CSV table of C-alpha atoms in Angstrom, one decimal:
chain,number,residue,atom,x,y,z
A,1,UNK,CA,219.8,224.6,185.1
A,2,UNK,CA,223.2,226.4,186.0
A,3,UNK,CA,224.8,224.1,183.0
A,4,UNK,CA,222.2,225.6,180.7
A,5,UNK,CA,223.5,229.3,181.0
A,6,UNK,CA,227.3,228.9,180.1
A,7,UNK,CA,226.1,226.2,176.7
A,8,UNK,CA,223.8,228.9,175.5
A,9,UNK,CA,226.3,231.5,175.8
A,10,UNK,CA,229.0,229.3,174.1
A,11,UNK,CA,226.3,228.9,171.3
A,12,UNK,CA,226.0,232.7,171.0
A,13,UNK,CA,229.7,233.2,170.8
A,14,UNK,CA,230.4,230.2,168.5
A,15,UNK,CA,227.5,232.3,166.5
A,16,UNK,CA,229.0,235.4,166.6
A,17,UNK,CA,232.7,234.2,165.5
A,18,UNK,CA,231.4,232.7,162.7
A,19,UNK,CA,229.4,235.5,161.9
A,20,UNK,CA,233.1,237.4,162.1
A,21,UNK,CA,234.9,235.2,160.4
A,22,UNK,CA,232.3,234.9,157.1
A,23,UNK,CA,232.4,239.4,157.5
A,24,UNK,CA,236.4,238.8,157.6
A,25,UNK,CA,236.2,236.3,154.3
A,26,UNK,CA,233.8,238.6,152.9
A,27,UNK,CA,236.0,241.7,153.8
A,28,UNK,CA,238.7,240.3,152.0
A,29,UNK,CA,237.1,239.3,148.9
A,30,UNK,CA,235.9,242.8,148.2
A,31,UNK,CA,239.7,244.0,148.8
A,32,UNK,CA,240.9,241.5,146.4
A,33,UNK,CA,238.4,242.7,144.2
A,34,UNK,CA,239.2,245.7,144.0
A,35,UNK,CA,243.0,245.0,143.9
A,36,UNK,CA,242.1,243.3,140.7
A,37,UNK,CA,240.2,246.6,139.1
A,38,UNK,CA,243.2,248.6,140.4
A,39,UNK,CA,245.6,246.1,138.7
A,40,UNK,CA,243.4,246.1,135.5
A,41,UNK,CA,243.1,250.2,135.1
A,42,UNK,CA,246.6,250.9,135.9
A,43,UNK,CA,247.6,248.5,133.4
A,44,UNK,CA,245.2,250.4,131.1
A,45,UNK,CA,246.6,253.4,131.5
A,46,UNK,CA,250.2,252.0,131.1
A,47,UNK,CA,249.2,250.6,127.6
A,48,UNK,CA,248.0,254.1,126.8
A,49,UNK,CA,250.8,255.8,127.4
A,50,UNK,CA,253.3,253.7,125.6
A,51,UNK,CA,251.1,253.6,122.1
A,52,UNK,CA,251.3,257.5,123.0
A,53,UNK,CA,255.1,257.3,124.0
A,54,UNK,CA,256.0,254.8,120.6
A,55,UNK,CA,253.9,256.0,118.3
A,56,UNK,CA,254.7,255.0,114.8
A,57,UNK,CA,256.5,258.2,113.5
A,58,UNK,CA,255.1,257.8,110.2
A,59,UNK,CA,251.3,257.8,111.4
A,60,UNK,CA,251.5,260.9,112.7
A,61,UNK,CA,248.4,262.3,110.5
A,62,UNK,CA,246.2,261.2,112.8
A,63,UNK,CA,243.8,263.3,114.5
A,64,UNK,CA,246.2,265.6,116.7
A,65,UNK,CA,245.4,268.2,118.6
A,66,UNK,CA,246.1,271.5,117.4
A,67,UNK,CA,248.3,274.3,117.9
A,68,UNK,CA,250.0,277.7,116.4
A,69,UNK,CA,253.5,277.4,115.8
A,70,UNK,CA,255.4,280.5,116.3
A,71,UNK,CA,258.9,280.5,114.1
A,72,UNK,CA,261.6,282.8,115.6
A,73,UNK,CA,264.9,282.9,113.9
A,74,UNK,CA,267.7,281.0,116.6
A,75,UNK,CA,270.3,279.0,115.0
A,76,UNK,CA,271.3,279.1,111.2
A,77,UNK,CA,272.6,276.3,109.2
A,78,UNK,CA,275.0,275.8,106.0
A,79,UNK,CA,273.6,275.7,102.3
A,80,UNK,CA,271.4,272.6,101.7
A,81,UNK,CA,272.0,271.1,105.0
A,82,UNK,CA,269.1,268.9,105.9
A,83,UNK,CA,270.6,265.6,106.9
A,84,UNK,CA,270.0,265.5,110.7
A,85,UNK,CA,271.4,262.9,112.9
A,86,UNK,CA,269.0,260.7,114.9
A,87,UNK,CA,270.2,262.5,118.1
A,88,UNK,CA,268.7,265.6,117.1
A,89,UNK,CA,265.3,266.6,118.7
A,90,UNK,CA,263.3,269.9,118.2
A,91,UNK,CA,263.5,272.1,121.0
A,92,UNK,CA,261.2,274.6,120.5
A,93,UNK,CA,263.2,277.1,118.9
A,94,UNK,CA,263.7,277.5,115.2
A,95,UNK,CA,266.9,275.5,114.1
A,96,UNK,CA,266.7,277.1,110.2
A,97,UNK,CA,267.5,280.8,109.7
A,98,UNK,CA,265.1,282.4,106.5
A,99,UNK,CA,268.1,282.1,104.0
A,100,UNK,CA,268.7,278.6,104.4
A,101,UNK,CA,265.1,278.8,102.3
A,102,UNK,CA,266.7,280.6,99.9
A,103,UNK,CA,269.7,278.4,99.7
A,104,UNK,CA,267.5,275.5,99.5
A,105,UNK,CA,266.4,276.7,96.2
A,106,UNK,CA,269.4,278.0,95.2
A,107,UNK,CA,270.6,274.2,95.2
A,108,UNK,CA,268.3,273.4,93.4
A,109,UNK,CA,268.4,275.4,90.6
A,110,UNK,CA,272.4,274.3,90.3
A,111,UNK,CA,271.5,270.7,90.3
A,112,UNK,CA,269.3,271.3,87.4
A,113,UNK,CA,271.8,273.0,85.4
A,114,UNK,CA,273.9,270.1,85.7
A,115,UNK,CA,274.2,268.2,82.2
A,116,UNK,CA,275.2,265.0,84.0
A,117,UNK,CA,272.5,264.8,86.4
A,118,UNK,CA,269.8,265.5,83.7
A,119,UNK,CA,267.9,262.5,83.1
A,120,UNK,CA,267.2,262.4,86.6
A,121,UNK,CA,266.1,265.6,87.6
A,122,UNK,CA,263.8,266.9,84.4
A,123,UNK,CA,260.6,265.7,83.5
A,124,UNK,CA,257.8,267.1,81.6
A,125,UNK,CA,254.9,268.5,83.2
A,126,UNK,CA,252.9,266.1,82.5
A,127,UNK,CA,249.2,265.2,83.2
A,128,UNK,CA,250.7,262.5,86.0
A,129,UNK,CA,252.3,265.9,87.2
A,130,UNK,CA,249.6,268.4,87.1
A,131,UNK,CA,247.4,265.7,89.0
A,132,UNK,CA,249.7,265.9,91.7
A,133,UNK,CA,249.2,269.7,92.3
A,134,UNK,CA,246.3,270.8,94.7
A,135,UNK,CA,244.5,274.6,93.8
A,136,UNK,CA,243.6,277.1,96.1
A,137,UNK,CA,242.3,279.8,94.0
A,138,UNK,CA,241.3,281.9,96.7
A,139,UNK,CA,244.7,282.3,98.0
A,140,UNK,CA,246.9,281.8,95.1
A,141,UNK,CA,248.5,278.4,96.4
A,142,UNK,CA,249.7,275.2,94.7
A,143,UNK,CA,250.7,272.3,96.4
A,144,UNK,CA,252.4,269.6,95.1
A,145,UNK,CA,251.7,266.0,96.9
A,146,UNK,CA,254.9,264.1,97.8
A,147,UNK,CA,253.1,261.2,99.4
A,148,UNK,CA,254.7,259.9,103.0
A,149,UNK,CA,255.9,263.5,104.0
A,150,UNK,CA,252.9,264.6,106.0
A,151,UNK,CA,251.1,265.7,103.2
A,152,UNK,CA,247.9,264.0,104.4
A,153,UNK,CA,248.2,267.5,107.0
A,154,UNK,CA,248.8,269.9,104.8
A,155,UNK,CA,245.8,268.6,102.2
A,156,UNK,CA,244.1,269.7,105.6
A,157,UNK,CA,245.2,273.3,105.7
A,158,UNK,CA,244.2,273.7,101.8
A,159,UNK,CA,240.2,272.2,102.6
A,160,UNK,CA,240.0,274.5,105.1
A,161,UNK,CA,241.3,277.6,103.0
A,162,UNK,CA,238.9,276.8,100.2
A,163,UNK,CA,236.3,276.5,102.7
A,164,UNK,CA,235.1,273.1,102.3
A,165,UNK,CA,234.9,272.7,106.3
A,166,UNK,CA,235.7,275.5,108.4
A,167,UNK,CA,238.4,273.9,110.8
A,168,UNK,CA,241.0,271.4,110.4
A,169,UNK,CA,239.7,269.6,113.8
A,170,UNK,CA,236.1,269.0,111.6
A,171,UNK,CA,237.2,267.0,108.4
A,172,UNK,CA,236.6,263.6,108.6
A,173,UNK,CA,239.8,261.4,107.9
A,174,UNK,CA,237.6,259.4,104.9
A,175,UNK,CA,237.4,263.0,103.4
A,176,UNK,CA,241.0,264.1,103.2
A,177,UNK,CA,242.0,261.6,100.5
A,178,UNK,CA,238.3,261.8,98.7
A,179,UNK,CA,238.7,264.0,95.7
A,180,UNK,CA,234.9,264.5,94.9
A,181,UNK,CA,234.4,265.8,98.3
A,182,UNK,CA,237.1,267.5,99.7
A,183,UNK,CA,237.2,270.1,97.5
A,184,UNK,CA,240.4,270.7,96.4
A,185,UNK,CA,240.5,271.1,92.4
A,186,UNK,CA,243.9,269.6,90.9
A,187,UNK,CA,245.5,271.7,88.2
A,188,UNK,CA,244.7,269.3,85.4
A,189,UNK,CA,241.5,270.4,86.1
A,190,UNK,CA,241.9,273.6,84.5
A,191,UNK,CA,242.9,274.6,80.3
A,192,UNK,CA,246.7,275.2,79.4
A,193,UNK,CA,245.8,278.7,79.7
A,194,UNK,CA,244.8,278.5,83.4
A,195,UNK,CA,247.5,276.1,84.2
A,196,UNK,CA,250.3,278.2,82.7
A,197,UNK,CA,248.4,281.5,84.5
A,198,UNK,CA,248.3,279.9,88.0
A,199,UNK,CA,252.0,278.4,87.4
A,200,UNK,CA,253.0,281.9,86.8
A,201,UNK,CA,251.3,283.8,89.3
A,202,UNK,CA,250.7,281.2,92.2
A,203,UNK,CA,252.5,280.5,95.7
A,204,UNK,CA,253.9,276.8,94.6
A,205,UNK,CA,255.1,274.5,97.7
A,206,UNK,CA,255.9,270.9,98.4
A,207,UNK,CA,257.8,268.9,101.0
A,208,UNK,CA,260.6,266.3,100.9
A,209,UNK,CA,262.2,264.0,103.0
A,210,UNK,CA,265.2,261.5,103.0
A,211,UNK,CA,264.4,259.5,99.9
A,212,UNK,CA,265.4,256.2,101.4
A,213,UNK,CA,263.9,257.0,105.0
A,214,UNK,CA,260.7,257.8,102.5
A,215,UNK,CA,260.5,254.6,100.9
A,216,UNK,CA,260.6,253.0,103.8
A,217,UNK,CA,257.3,254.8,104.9
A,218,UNK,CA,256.1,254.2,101.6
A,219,UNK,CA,256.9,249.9,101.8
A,220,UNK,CA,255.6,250.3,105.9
A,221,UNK,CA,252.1,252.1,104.9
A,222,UNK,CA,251.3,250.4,101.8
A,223,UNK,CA,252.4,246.7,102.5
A,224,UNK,CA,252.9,245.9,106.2
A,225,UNK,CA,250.0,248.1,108.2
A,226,UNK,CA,248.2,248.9,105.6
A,227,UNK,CA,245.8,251.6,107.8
A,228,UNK,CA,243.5,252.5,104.7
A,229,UNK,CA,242.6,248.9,104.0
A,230,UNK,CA,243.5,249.9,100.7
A,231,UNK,CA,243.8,245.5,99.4
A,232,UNK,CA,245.1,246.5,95.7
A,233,UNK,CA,248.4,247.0,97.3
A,234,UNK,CA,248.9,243.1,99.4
A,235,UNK,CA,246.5,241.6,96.5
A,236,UNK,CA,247.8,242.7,93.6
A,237,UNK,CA,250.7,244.9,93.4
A,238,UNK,CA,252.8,242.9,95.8
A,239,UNK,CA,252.4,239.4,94.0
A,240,UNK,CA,253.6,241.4,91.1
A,241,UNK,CA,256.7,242.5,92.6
A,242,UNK,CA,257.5,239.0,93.9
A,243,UNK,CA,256.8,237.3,90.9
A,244,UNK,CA,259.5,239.2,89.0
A,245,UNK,CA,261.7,240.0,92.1
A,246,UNK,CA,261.8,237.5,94.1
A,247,UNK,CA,265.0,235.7,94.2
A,248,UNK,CA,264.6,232.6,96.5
A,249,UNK,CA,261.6,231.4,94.6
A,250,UNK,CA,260.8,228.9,97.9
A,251,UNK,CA,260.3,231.5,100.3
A,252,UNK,CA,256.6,231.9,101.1
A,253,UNK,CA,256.3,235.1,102.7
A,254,UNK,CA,254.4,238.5,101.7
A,255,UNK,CA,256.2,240.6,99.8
A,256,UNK,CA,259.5,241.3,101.9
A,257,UNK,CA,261.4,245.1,101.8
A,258,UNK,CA,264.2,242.6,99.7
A,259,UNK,CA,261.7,242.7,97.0
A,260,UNK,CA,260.9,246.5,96.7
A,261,UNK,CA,264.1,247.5,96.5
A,262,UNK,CA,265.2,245.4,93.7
A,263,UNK,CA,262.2,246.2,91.9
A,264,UNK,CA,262.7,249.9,92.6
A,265,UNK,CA,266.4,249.9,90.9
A,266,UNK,CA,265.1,247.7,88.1
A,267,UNK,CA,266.2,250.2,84.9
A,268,UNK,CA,263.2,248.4,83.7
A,269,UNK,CA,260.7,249.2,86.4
A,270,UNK,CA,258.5,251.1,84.1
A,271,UNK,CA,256.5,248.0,82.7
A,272,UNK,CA,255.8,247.3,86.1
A,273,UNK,CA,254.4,251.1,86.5
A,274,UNK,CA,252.2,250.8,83.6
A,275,UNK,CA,250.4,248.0,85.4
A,276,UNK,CA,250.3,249.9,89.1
A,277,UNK,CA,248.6,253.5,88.0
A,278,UNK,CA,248.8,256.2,90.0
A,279,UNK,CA,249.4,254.0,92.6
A,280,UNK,CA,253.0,254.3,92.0
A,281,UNK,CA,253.1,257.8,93.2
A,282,UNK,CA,253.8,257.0,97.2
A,283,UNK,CA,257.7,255.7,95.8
A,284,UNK,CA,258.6,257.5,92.5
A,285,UNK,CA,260.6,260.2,93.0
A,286,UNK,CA,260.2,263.8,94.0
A,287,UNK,CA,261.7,264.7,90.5
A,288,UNK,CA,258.7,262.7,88.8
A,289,UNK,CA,256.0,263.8,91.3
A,290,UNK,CA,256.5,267.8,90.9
A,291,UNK,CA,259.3,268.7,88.4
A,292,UNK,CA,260.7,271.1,90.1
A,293,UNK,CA,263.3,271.7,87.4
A,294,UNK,CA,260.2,272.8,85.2
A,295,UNK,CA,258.6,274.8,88.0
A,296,UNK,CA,259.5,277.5,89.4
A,297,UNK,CA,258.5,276.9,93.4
A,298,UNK,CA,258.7,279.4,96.1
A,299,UNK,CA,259.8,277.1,98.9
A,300,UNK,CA,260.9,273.6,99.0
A,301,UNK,CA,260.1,272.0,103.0
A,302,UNK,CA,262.0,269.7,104.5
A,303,UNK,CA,259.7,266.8,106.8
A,304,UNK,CA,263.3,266.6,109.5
A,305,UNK,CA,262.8,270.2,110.0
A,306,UNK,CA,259.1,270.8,109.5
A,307,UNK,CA,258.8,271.8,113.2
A,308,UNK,CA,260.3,275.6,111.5
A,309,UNK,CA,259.3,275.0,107.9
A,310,UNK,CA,255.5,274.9,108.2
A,311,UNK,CA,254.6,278.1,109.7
A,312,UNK,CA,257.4,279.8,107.4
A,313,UNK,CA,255.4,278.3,104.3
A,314,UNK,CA,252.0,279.7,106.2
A,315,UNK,CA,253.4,283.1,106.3
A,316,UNK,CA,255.2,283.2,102.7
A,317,UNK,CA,252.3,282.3,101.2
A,318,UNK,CA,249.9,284.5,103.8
A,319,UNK,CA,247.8,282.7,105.4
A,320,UNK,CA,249.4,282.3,108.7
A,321,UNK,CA,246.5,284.3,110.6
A,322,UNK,CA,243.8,281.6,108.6
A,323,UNK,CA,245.3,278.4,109.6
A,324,UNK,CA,247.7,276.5,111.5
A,325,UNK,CA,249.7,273.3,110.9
A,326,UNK,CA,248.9,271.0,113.2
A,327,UNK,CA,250.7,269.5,115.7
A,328,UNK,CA,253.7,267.8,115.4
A,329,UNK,CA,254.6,264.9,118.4
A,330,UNK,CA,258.1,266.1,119.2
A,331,UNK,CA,261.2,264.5,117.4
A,332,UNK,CA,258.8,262.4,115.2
A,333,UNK,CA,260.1,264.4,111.8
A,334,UNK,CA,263.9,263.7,112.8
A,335,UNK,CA,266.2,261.5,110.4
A,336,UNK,CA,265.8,257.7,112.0
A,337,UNK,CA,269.5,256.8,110.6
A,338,UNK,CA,269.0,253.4,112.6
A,339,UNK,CA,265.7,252.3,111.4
A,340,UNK,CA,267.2,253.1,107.6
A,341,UNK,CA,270.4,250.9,108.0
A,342,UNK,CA,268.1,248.1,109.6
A,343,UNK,CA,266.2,247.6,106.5
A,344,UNK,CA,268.8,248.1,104.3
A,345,UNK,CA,270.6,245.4,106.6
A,346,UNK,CA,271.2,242.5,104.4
A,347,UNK,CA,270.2,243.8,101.1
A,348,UNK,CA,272.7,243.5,98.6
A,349,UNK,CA,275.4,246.1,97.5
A,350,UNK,CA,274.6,246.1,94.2
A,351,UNK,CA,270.8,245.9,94.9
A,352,UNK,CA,271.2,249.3,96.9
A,353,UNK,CA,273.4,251.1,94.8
A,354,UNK,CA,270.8,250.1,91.8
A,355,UNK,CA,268.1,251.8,93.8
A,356,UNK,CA,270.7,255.1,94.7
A,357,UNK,CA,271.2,255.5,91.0
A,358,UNK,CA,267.3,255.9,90.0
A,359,UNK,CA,266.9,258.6,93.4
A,360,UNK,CA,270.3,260.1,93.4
A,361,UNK,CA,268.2,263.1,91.8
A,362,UNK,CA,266.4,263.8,94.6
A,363,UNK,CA,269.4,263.4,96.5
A,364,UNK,CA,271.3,266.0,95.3
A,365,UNK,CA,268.3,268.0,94.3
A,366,UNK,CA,267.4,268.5,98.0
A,367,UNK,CA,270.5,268.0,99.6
A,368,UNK,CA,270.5,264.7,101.2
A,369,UNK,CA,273.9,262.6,101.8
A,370,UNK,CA,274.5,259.1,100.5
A,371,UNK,CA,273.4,256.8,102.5
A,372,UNK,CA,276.9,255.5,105.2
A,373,UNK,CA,276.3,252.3,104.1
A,374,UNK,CA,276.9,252.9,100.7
A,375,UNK,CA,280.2,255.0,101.1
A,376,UNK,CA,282.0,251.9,102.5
């Protein structure tokens, strides 16, 4: 009987260690558990941040949110300087004094005196023209689309003032680029009486941007990402370019920035044209989009310094207390002189200097330097 005491008791504490030991095992399991969810959200978050951090400068019409941007004169620049180096970020402050506008245009005008230079800044104002050119009739505004400038944004501003939605933040993103519903008239719309009228008396606008930096957007948007599943572009215009551009007739790949180029410079791009439409309108030039040595526009904005040029254009043409431009993610409008001589990198001299002659319009039109690469 006195050995039957100490065996049950070494029973209970054998039972109560392995009770401990499966609460330890158990214990642990939940902390690795939740080690693992920790692991898992941070890494979450990280991923957040840097599509936030890297986000594709030329995307930036996406939903943003939005803010007033308050323009007060701080640091002035020479006539028709607007070639920024990549270093440069916005700071908050207004980097272009009011008369650089008016030297802008000033420019402008010059260029389009010049004899030499004529072929490649006039156009007619045609109907390919006046179909670029958005109507607000309630505030006397024009706006001429240059596609891959940020115009999807500024197509926003003009809904809003004709009062098809009553905020920015409320337009769907299928609407901006629906012309049947987002009810913004084009001036071809209108008889040669109204058109000349509105010409006349109208605030006219449009934006540019480095012409080669623009094409590159243009070849990015339309043929790489493609975020408008928009399939005319990969299906059909792009086998169209190879087929006729493409030099190493082995090589396999999609349409390659190679190809673009040397169908850009092509003196004889036009037949192509023909066959595109009005698709052709996110890489002919500015001089072909608007005409601006036809019209007579009240302020030309640069995208590298849109950060001062948007609410200037808001308050030239009045409607600064209506709307505001929305957002821009710091530095995303600066010159990328990098990503420019990458994919420029390999592409033949003559190739490049082909393309240079069709744009050097809007080059010297808007002030923009040749390209480094091609002073050498």
């Amino acid at each position: 009987m006195r050995n039957a005491h100490p065996q049950g008791s070494s029973q209970a504490l054998a039972g109560r260690i392995a009770e401990w030991l499966t609460f330890d095992n158990m214990h642990h399991q939940w902390l690795l558990l939740a080690a693992c969810f920790w692991v898992l959200f941070m890494f979450m978050v990280a991923s957040k941040f840097i599509t936030l951090t890297f986000k594709d400068p030329d995307a930036y019409s996406a939903k943003q949110d939005f803010l007033f941007l308050t323009a007060v004169p701080d640091v002035g620049r020479s006539p028709g300087e607007t070639h920024f180096p990549e270093e440069l970020k916005p700071t908050g402050k207004m980097l272009v004094e009011p008369l650089v506008y008016a030297q802008r245009l000033e420019l402008m005008r010059n260029v389009c005196r010049e004899d030499a230079l004529r072929n490649l800044s006039h156009t007619a104002v045609s109907k390919f023209v006046l179909d670029r050119i958005f109507v607000c009739d309630k505030h006397k505004i024009l706006f001429c689309q240059t596609p891959k400038v940020g115009n999807t944004q500024w197509k926003k501003v003009l809904i809003v003032l004709n009062g098809a939605f009553p905020s920015i933040e409320e337009i769907p993103e299928n609407v901006v680029h629906d012309h049947e519903k987002n009810g913004l008239p084009r001036l071809s719309s209108f008889s040669d009486t109204e058109i000349q009228k509105r010409l006349k008396t109208y605030f006219k606008f449009f934006i540019v941007r480095d012409p080669f930096e623009r094409l590159i957007s243009a070849f990015k948007d339309k043929f790489v990402h493609n975020p408008r599943f928009e399939p005319w572009y990969k299906h059909e215009i792009a086998p169209g370019i190879i087929r006729k551009y493409r030099r190493n007739r082995t090589e396999t790949r999609g349409i390659q920035f190679e190809d673009f180029v040397r169908y850009l410079g092509d003196p004889n791009h036009r037949w192509l044209d023909l066959q595109f439409g009005d698709h052709i309108i996110h890489w002919v030039t500015y001089v072909e989009l608007c005409a601006p040595c036809e019209i007579t526009y009240s302020v030309v904005g640069h995208h590298e310094t849109l950060e001062d040029d948007a609410p200037y254009i808001l308050r030239e043409a009045g409607i600064d207390h209506l709307v505001s431009y929305p957002t821009i993610p710091l530095g995303i409008t600066a010159y990328n002189r990098t990503k420019v001589e990458r994919y420029f990198l390999g592409i033949s001299k003559r190739d490049i200097r082909r393309l240079y002659a069709r744009f050097e319009g809007d080059f010297k039109l808007f002030g923009y330097q040749k390209p480094e690469f091609l002073l050498n």
